[in-house]
Every structure is written in structure tokens, then in C-alpha cells.
XYZ file of N, CA and C in Angstrom:
384
model
N 83.349 305.118 -191.341
C 83.772 304.674 -190.276
C 82.505 304.023 -189.173
N 81.524 304.553 -189.547
C 80.431 303.952 -188.437
C 80.023 302.584 -189.002
N 80.104 302.326 -190.105
C 79.933 300.847 -190.654
C 80.657 299.948 -190.432
N 82.256 300.465 -190.188
C 83.246 299.649 -189.865
C 82.938 299.139 -188.570
N 82.664 300.250 -187.813
C 82.608 299.958 -186.127
C 81.228 299.016 -186.059
N 79.938 299.282 -186.520
C 79.186 298.093 -186.593
C 79.498 296.781 -187.258
N 80.115 296.952 -188.047
C 80.607 295.466 -188.855
C 81.390 294.653 -187.958
N 82.273 295.616 -187.296
C 83.214 294.798 -186.342
C 82.564 294.127 -184.937
N 81.721 295.179 -184.791
C 80.747 294.392 -183.691
C 79.882 293.374 -183.701
N 79.343 293.276 -184.820
C 78.725 292.256 -185.603
C 79.713 291.115 -185.665
N 80.570 290.941 -186.101
C 81.852 289.934 -186.343
C 82.274 289.582 -185.090
N 82.465 290.508 -184.024
C 82.674 290.035 -182.514
C 81.638 288.973 -181.854
N 80.269 289.643 -182.002
C 79.320 288.784 -181.396
C 79.246 287.486 -182.274
N 79.130 287.261 -183.469
C 79.214 286.254 -184.317
C 80.481 285.352 -183.878
N 81.422 285.861 -183.584
C 82.650 284.843 -183.150
C 82.335 284.632 -182.015
N 81.794 285.256 -181.114
C 81.428 284.941 -179.671
C 80.711 283.808 -179.384
N 79.704 283.608 -180.318
C 78.531 282.748 -180.196
C 78.982 281.735 -180.962
N 80.043 281.837 -182.052
C 80.683 280.720 -182.704
C 81.227 279.922 -182.011
N 82.071 280.210 -181.031
C 82.938 279.461 -180.189
C 81.954 278.722 -179.245
N 81.009 279.190 -178.696
C 80.228 278.688 -177.825
C 79.311 277.541 -178.646
N 79.355 277.471 -179.831
C 78.261 276.350 -180.456
C 79.410 275.121 -181.080
N 80.702 275.446 -180.705
C 81.649 274.796 -180.799
C 81.997 273.726 -180.018
N 81.404 273.883 -178.454
C 81.588 272.968 -177.405
C 81.043 271.740 -177.807
N 81.587 270.741 -177.250
C 81.175 269.444 -177.739
C 80.714 268.724 -176.295
N 80.368 267.405 -176.505
C 79.886 266.792 -175.503
C 80.826 266.761 -173.954
N 82.001 266.642 -174.536
C 82.924 266.562 -172.984
C 82.642 268.208 -172.063
N 82.638 268.980 -173.042
C 82.714 270.333 -172.627
C 81.262 270.536 -171.820
N 80.251 270.246 -172.538
C 79.112 270.065 -171.919
C 78.812 269.278 -170.507
N 79.236 268.361 -170.301
C 79.222 267.436 -169.447
C 80.145 268.120 -168.217
N 81.248 268.610 -168.583
C 81.906 268.987 -167.656
C 81.403 270.600 -167.002
N 80.607 271.020 -167.818
C 80.081 272.395 -167.521
C 78.965 272.190 -166.434
N 78.321 271.108 -166.641
C 77.066 270.552 -165.976
C 77.724 270.039 -164.475
N 78.785 269.234 -164.690
C 79.518 268.484 -163.354
C 80.010 269.789 -162.733
N 80.710 270.781 -163.200
C 81.047 271.800 -162.523
C 80.161 272.792 -161.569
N 78.796 272.719 -162.311
C 77.630 273.506 -161.680
C 77.180 272.666 -160.677
N 77.506 271.347 -160.479
C 76.785 270.582 -159.540
C 75.475 269.747 -160.053
N 75.318 269.900 -161.147
C 74.104 269.604 -161.879
C 74.826 267.950 -162.564
N 74.774 266.987 -161.364
C 75.406 265.833 -161.850
C 74.488 264.999 -162.710
N 73.231 264.704 -162.617
C 72.401 263.946 -163.501
C 72.548 264.240 -164.686
N 72.332 265.391 -165.429
C 72.842 265.500 -166.626
C 74.143 265.497 -167.246
N 75.121 265.703 -166.224
C 76.517 265.278 -166.598
C 76.753 263.875 -166.894
N 75.866 262.927 -165.890
C 76.066 261.733 -165.969
C 75.497 260.746 -167.253
N 74.345 261.943 -167.828
C 73.910 261.526 -169.291
C 74.702 261.483 -170.187
N 75.599 262.857 -170.077
C 76.299 262.996 -171.179
C 77.565 262.274 -171.212
N 78.114 261.772 -169.842
C 79.218 260.856 -169.842
C 78.985 259.452 -170.235
N 77.701 259.240 -169.713
C 77.526 257.721 -170.417
C 77.472 257.673 -171.846
N 77.000 258.529 -172.553
C 76.813 258.424 -173.880
C 78.074 258.276 -174.294
N 79.156 259.419 -173.656
C 80.379 259.286 -174.413
C 81.036 257.843 -174.044
N 80.981 257.344 -172.808
C 81.593 256.164 -172.249
C 81.227 254.961 -172.939
N 79.784 254.969 -173.499
C 79.485 253.726 -174.477
C 80.090 253.692 -175.575
N 80.606 254.983 -176.103
C 81.361 255.066 -177.372
C 82.828 254.686 -177.281
N 83.042 254.307 -175.715
C 84.777 254.052 -175.419
C 85.786 255.121 -175.303
N 84.989 256.167 -174.907
C 85.839 257.620 -174.560
C 86.219 257.194 -172.999
N 87.610 256.910 -172.745
C 87.991 256.802 -171.778
C 88.106 257.739 -170.731
N 88.062 259.526 -170.798
C 88.032 260.214 -169.965
C 86.437 260.220 -169.531
N 85.511 259.805 -170.153
C 84.048 259.933 -169.972
C 84.080 258.675 -168.865
N 84.878 257.345 -169.205
C 84.577 256.188 -168.302
C 85.050 256.306 -167.096
N 86.330 257.401 -166.996
C 86.814 257.607 -165.875
C 86.326 258.388 -165.048
N 85.376 259.565 -165.731
C 84.633 260.377 -164.811
C 83.130 259.573 -164.167
N 82.687 258.779 -164.952
C 81.721 257.838 -164.559
C 82.101 257.227 -163.290
N 83.326 256.728 -163.500
C 83.870 255.832 -162.295
C 84.084 256.745 -161.252
N 84.384 257.859 -161.290
C 84.438 258.967 -160.095
C 83.124 259.379 -159.401
N 82.194 259.758 -160.426
C 81.152 259.752 -160.062
C 80.478 258.860 -159.129
N 80.637 257.521 -159.539
C 80.127 256.369 -158.727
C 80.840 256.309 -157.340
N 81.948 256.418 -157.451
C 82.739 256.358 -156.507
C 82.244 257.759 -155.153
N 81.550 258.776 -155.691
C 81.502 259.608 -154.705
C 80.125 259.981 -154.668
N 79.293 259.260 -155.226
C 77.664 259.197 -155.259
C 77.063 260.802 -155.625
N 77.956 260.903 -156.944
C 77.324 262.061 -157.527
C 76.605 262.047 -158.712
N 75.098 262.178 -158.415
C 74.310 261.982 -159.387
C 73.799 260.548 -159.601
N 74.258 259.575 -159.002
C 73.853 258.239 -158.932
C 74.023 257.824 -157.368
N 73.731 256.811 -157.465
C 73.969 256.083 -155.898
C 75.221 255.180 -155.913
N 75.982 255.807 -154.678
C 77.328 255.460 -154.643
C 77.700 254.094 -154.682
N 78.307 253.602 -155.624
C 78.690 252.245 -155.944
C 79.822 251.650 -156.260
N 80.734 250.922 -155.151
C 82.158 250.845 -155.550
C 82.234 249.746 -156.779
N 81.331 248.970 -156.913
C 81.190 248.393 -158.004
C 81.320 248.556 -159.460
N 80.360 249.941 -159.338
C 80.248 250.347 -160.678
C 81.276 251.455 -160.901
N 81.829 251.948 -159.869
C 83.241 252.964 -160.004
C 84.365 251.834 -160.572
N 84.525 250.564 -159.756
C 85.642 249.769 -160.419
C 85.631 249.384 -161.870
N 83.907 249.176 -162.293
C 83.858 248.745 -163.552
C 84.290 249.700 -164.587
N 83.805 251.038 -164.382
C 84.263 252.133 -165.052
C 85.448 252.648 -165.251
N 86.163 252.627 -163.866
C 87.595 252.957 -163.796
C 88.407 252.247 -164.527
N 88.103 250.817 -164.396
C 88.940 249.701 -165.193
C 88.875 249.534 -166.351
N 87.879 250.321 -167.053
C 87.541 250.183 -168.598
C 88.283 251.281 -168.821
N 88.656 252.445 -168.136
C 88.992 253.596 -168.477
C 90.613 253.347 -168.646
N 91.109 252.676 -167.400
C 92.471 252.377 -167.333
C 92.954 251.663 -168.477
N 92.032 250.593 -168.832
C 92.452 249.630 -169.604
C 92.778 250.344 -171.102
N 92.023 251.104 -171.304
C 92.332 252.527 -172.437
C 93.477 253.341 -172.321
N 94.167 253.259 -171.101
C 95.487 253.754 -170.857
C 95.314 255.402 -169.880
N 93.853 255.361 -169.319
C 93.675 256.563 -168.607
C 94.452 256.680 -167.412
N 95.431 257.577 -167.046
C 96.334 257.636 -166.147
C 95.309 257.882 -164.696
N 94.615 258.676 -164.796
C 94.001 259.158 -163.739
C 92.955 258.119 -163.084
N 92.557 257.089 -164.243
C 91.575 256.277 -163.698
C 92.656 255.028 -162.854
N 93.480 255.114 -163.531
C 94.443 253.858 -163.053
C 94.698 254.392 -161.485
N 95.043 255.347 -161.399
C 95.341 255.786 -159.786
C 93.903 255.820 -159.041
N 92.670 256.103 -159.461
C 91.435 256.096 -158.775
C 91.103 254.487 -158.277
N 91.312 253.699 -159.588
C 91.225 252.328 -159.585
C 91.831 251.813 -158.211
N 92.922 252.127 -157.847
C 93.994 251.680 -156.952
C 92.952 251.870 -155.369
N 92.526 253.084 -155.480
C 91.673 253.770 -154.229
C 90.764 253.045 -154.165
N 89.589 252.922 -155.278
C 88.308 251.981 -154.928
C 88.688 250.521 -154.667
N 89.639 249.903 -155.182
C 90.050 248.523 -155.038
C 90.453 248.223 -153.900
N 91.010 249.232 -153.058
C 91.555 249.024 -151.489
C 90.096 248.749 -150.623
N 89.304 249.470 -151.143
C 87.944 249.486 -150.009
C 86.836 248.524 -150.449
N 87.412 247.565 -151.399
C 86.226 246.595 -151.752
C 86.751 245.303 -151.294
N 85.988 244.222 -150.904
C 85.956 242.905 -150.510
C 86.635 242.078 -151.915
N 87.167 241.014 -151.969
C 87.171 239.957 -152.860
C 86.009 239.663 -153.595
N 84.933 239.527 -152.966
C 83.669 239.118 -153.688
C 83.131 240.529 -154.354
N 83.273 241.671 -154.204
C 83.076 242.550 -154.591
C 83.670 243.101 -155.862
N 84.903 243.009 -155.842
C 85.756 242.760 -156.831
C 85.460 241.728 -157.891
N 85.090 240.681 -157.896
C 84.707 239.521 -158.702
C 83.252 239.930 -159.264
N 82.494 240.721 -158.467
C 81.377 240.994 -159.135
C 81.318 242.240 -160.083
N 82.460 243.325 -159.507
C 82.531 244.113 -160.434
C 83.364 243.824 -161.910
N 84.271 242.579 -161.789
C 84.793 242.403 -162.890
C 83.691 241.707 -163.840
N 82.690 240.868 -163.232
C 81.953 240.284 -163.912
C 80.872 241.368 -164.858
N 80.601 242.637 -164.129
C 79.862 243.658 -164.929
C 80.562 244.056 -165.767
N 81.923 244.153 -165.444
C 82.685 244.890 -166.530
C 82.771 244.122 -167.976
N 83.019 242.833 -167.663
C 82.974 241.888 -168.793
C 81.515 241.967 -169.845
N 80.686 241.754 -168.803
C 79.166 241.698 -169.563
C 78.896 243.124 -170.408
N 79.625 244.148 -169.663
C 79.503 245.520 -170.362
C 80.056 245.575 -171.519
N 81.519 245.180 -171.856
C 82.146 245.115 -172.841
C 81.873 243.880 -174.028
N 81.366 243.164 -173.747
C 80.717 241.676 -174.510
C 79.778 242.378 -175.146
N 78.800 243.348 -174.509
C 77.330 243.567 -174.941
C 77.743 244.870 -175.734
N 78.888 245.116 -176.084
C 79.228 246.485 -176.699
C 78.364 247.933 -176.301
N 78.530 247.832 -174.628
C 78.073 248.603 -173.470
C 76.842 248.722 -173.580
N 75.786 248.008 -174.045
C 74.603 247.799 -173.794
C 74.105 247.391 -172.505
N 75.096 246.521 -171.689
C 74.488 245.737 -170.843
C 75.473 246.063 -169.545
N 75.388 247.404 -169.226
C 76.530 247.930 -168.413
C 75.891 248.075 -167.073
N 74.704 247.572 -166.843
C 74.056 247.928 -165.111
C 74.179 249.391 -164.479
N 73.582 250.115 -165.812
C 73.488 251.494 -165.040
C 72.856 251.716 -163.959
């Protein structure tokens, strides 16, 4: 009986650590973000955004809009939110309308140039 209890405890511990090990970059980034550790979160989301992940692009846009872990920038927010919105992210579309309302036509034109350079360079020239 004692071996059964010990075996069950070991299995339970391994099961708990196994699920933590299965967390991916998104979960790691969100955990850092939710702790208020914005700089590590930005690094995680940037890597994912460069790979074309719309959720990560939307998060980057929101973080640039709020100045979380980065210098606040409507142009960068617009760029990342536009990229996410073009991939169908509904939250990014709504945020994009909010950001756009605060920008001048010149700001919008600059942000569109940044976005085009970013996409054309396969995310190597995204003016981070």
C-alpha cells in the first residue's frame, strides 16, 4: 500500500511539472506581461510577431500604444496592429481604429511606410 501511495505522489509531481514544461512562448510572454515585466514580454512577443503570429503582433501594438516596456509610439502601435488586423485579429482591428483616431495624416503615412518596410524585409526591418 505504501508503495502505491508513494508512486501516486511521484506521478502527481511529475504531472504538475510536465504541464508547466508544456507552456509555450505565448504563455511565457503573457505571464511576464501579467506580472508587469514588460521588457521580457516584449522580447517574447517580438519573436512571435516576426514569425507572423497575429496575437503577438496585436500585443506589441497594444504595448506600443500604452508605452509598456517600450517608448509610447502611435506609429509603431499602428504598424503592429495593422499587421495583426490584416491577419484577421478582431481585437487588433478595434484597437487600430482607436490609435488611428489620434494620428495625423502624416503620422499614418509614416506608420504605413514602416509597416511596408517591415513586411517587405520579412520582419527584419521593423524599426523596433
